[in-house]
Each structure stands twice: as structure tokens, then as C-alpha cells.
Short mmCIF file of C-alpha atoms in Angstrom, two decimals:
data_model
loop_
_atom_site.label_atom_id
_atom_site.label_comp_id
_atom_site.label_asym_id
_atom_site.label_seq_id
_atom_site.Cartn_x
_atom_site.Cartn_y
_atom_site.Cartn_z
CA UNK A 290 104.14 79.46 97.75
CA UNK A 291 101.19 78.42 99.53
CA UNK A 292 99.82 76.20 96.49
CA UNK A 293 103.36 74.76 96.19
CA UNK A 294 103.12 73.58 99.94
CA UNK A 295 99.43 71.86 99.63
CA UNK A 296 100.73 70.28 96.55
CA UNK A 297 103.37 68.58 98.19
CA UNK A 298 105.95 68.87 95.94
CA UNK A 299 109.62 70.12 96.87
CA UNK A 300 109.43 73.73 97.08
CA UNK A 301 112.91 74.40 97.21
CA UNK A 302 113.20 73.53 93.44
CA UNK A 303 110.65 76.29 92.83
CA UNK A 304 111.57 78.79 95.33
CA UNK A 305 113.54 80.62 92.67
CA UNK A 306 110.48 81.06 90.84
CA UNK A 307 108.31 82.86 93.64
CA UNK A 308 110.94 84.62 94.38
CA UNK A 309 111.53 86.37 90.95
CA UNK A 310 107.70 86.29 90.61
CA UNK A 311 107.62 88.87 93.63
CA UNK A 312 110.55 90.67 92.90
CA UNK A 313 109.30 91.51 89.08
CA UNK A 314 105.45 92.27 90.63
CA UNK A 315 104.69 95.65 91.16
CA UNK A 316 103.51 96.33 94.55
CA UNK A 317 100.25 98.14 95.73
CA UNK A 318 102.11 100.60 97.97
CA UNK A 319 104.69 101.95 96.00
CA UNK A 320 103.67 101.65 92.62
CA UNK A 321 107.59 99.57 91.87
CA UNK A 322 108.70 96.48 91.41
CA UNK A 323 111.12 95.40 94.33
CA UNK A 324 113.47 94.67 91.10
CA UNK A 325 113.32 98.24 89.89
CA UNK A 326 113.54 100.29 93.38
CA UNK A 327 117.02 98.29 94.19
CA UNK A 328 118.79 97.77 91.00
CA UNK A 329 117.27 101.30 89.01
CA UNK A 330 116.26 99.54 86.15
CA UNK A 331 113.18 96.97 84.80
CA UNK A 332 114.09 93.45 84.88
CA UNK A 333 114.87 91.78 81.65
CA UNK A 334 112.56 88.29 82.21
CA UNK A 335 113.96 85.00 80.97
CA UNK A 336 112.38 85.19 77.48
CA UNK A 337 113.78 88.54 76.40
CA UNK A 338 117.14 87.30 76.88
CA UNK A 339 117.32 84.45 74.33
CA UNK A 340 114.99 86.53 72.03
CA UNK A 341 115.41 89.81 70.38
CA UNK A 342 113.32 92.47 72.53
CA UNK A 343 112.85 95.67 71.79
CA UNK A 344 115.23 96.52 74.75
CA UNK A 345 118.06 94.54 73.28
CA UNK A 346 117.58 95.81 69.84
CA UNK A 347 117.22 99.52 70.64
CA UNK A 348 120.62 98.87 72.63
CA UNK A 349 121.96 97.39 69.79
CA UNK A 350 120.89 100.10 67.36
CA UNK A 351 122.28 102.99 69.44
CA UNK A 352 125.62 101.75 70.65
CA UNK A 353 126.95 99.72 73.23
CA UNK A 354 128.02 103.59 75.25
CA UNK A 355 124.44 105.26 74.50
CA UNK A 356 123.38 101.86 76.57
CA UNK A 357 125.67 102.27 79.17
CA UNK A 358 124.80 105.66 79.44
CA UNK A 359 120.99 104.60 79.67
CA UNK A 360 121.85 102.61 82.65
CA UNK A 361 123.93 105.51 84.27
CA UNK A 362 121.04 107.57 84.24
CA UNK A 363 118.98 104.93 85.76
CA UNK A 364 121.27 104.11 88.45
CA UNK A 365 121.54 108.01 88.85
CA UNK A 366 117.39 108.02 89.12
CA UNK A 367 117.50 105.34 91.91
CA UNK A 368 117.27 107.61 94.42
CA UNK A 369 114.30 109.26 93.28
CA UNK A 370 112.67 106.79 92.61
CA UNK A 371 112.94 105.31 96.02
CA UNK A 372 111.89 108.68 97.40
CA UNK A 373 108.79 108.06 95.13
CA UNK A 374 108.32 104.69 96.20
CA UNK A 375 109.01 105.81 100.23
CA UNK A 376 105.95 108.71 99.97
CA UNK A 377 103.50 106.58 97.69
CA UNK A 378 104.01 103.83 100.69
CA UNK A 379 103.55 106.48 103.68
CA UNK A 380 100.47 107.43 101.23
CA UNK A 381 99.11 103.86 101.14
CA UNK A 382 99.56 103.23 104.74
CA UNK A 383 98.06 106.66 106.18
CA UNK A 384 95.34 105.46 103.80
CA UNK A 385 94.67 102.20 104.95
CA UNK A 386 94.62 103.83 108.73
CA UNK A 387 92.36 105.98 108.02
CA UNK A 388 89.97 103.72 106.22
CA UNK A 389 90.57 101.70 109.35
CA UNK A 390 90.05 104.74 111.63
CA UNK A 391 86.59 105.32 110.39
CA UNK A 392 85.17 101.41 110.85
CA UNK A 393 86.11 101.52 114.67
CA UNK A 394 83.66 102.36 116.81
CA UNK A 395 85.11 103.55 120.14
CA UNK A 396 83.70 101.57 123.54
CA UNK A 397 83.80 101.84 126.92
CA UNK A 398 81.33 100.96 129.88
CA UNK A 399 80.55 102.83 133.39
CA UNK A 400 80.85 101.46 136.83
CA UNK A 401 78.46 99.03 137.89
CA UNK A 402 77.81 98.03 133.96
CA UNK A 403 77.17 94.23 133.21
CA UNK A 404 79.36 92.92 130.80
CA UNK A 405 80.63 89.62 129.00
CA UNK A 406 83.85 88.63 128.40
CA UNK A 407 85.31 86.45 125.74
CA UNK A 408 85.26 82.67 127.12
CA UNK A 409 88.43 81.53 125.32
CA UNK A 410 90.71 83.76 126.83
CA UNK A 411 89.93 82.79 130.67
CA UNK A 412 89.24 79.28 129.57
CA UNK A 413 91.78 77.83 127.04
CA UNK A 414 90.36 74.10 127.57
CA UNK A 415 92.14 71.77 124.71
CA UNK A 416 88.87 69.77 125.44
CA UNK A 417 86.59 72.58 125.04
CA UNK A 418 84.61 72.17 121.23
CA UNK A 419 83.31 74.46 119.13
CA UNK A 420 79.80 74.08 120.65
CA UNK A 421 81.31 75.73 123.85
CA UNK A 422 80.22 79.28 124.49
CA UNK A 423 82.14 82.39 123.10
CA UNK A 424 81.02 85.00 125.73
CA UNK A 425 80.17 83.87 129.92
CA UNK A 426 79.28 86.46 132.57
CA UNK A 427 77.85 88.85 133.20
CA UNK A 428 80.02 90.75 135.27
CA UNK A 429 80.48 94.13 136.73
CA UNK A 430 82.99 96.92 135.80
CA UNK A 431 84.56 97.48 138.99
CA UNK A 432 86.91 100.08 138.10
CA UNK A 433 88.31 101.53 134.71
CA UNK A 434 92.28 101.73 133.90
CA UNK A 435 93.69 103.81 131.20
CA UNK A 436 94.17 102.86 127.95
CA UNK A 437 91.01 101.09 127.57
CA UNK A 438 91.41 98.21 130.51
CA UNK A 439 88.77 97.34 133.28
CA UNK A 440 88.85 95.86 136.29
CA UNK A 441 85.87 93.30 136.87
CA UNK A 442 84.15 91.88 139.83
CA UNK A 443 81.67 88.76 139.90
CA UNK A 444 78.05 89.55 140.04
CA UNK A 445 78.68 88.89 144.25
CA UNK A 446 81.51 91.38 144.09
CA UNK A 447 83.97 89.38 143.84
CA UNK A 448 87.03 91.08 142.08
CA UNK A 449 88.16 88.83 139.03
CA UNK A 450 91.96 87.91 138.82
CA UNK A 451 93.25 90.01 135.65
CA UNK A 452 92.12 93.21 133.92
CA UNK A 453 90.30 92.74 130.57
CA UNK A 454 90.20 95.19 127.32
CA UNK A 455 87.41 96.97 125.80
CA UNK A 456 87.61 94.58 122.72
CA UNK A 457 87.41 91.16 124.85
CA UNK A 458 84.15 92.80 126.57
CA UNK A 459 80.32 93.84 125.47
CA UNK A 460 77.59 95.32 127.14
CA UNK A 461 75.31 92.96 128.95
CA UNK A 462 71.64 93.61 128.27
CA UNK A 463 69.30 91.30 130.65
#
């Protein structure tokens, strides 16, 4: 989609395309194609229905009922396969928490700490450039709020407007 947008040509005729493209991908967290887990069977692509496939000729060999039949089954699977698909996702996402889990590194500061804060929250200059500096201070932790918030105060004590989080703050060291 993203290719079809910085090649400027009219998406909308190709939407169709991306579409299907996703819908017959398997995913990474469940293991299914988004085809498979709401219909109950594979997709037949384009070329396999003008051609003979070995879907279409095993169908053909064992009766149009033993096919229907086939298809019951499948559509009688669907269920368990979207169980499958529900606890292979819950897998991949307590996964990708955990791997996330492991990479953070926990902060906080004392009273009376010098900090820096983040310079393009307070300041959101359209004239400001990318020269501009990411991090101004220091200032002190005046107080600390739950869930990770401070209070700040200038380094003559003067209390700063808003509270600020742990991640728009590091430690100071003069």
C-alpha cells in the first residue's frame, strides 16, 4: 500500500489486490490466514481456478458430495481453529510483553535531584530547528506523584507549571 502511494498511481484500482494479498498471508500471531480463520477453508488464488489444481481435481475424482462433505467438516473445524488462532495470539502478545518487560529499566529520582526534561514538550516552537536542544534544565524534583509523575521546581525554587513523567526526565550529573 505504501509503495502504491509513493508511486502515485490510483490506488483504488489496486486496493483489491492488497487486500487479498493480506487476507491470503498468514499472520505472525496466529499462525492463519485471515481467509482461513473466517471462512474455514484455504483460499483458492486466481490461478487455481482457471487451471486444474490438485484441489479441483481431487474434488472431481471423489464426488461432488465427498466435496461438500470436505467443506462441512471445515466449516465444522472453524471454531477450533479460531480457538487456536485466539491462544497462539494471547501467546504472541504475552511474548512480545515480556520481551518488552525485560528491556525497561525502571527510573525514578529523590527529592532535591537535578534533572532534565525533554525541550520539545514545554517548547513546541514551529520555528525551533533541529539544531535546537533536546533536553534544558536542570531542575529539581520537588515532590513525587504516583504512577511515575514529578512535580518540578526551578533551580530558585520556583515550582514549574505541569507535572512531568519519568520517561520525559534524566538524571542531571554536573
Amino acid at each position: 500500500m505504501r509503495r502504491m502511494l509513493q508511486a502515485n498511481t490510483s490506488w483504488t484500482e489496486q486496493l483489491h489486490s492488497v487486500l487479498w494479498a493480506y487476507r491470503t498471508s498468514v499472520q505472525s500471531s496466529t499462525q492463519e490466514t485471515p481467509f482461513r480463520l473466517t471462512y474455514g477453508c484455504k483460499e483458492m488464488i486466481p490461478i487455481e481456478i482457471g487451471q486444474p489444481s490438485w484441489r479441483k481435481v481431487r474434488a472431481k475424482q471423489e464426488g461432488q458430495e465427498s466435496n461438500d462433505d470436505a467443506l462441512k467438516t471445515d466449516l465444522d473445524l472453524i471454531d477450533e481453529i479460531q480457538v487456536t488462532a485466539q491462544c497462539r495470539e494471547l501467546a504472541a502478545k504475552q511474548l512480545l510483553a515480556a520481551k518488552y518487560n525485560r528491556q525497561v529499566r525502571p527510573r525514578s529520582f529523590n527529592r532535591e535531584n537535578l534533572v532534565l526534561r525533554r525541550a520539545d514538550i514545554s517548547n513546541k516552537n514551529a520555528k525551533d530547528g533541529k539544531l535546537e536542544a533536546n533536553w534544558e534544565g536542570p531542575y529539581r524534583i520537588k515532590e513525587r506523584l504516583d504512577g511515575g509523575a514529578y512535580i518540578l521546581a526551578t533551580q530558585a525554587r520556583k515550582p514549574v507549571k505541569r507535572t512531568w513523567n519519568t520517561d520525559k526526565l534524566k538524571i542531571y550529573h554536573s
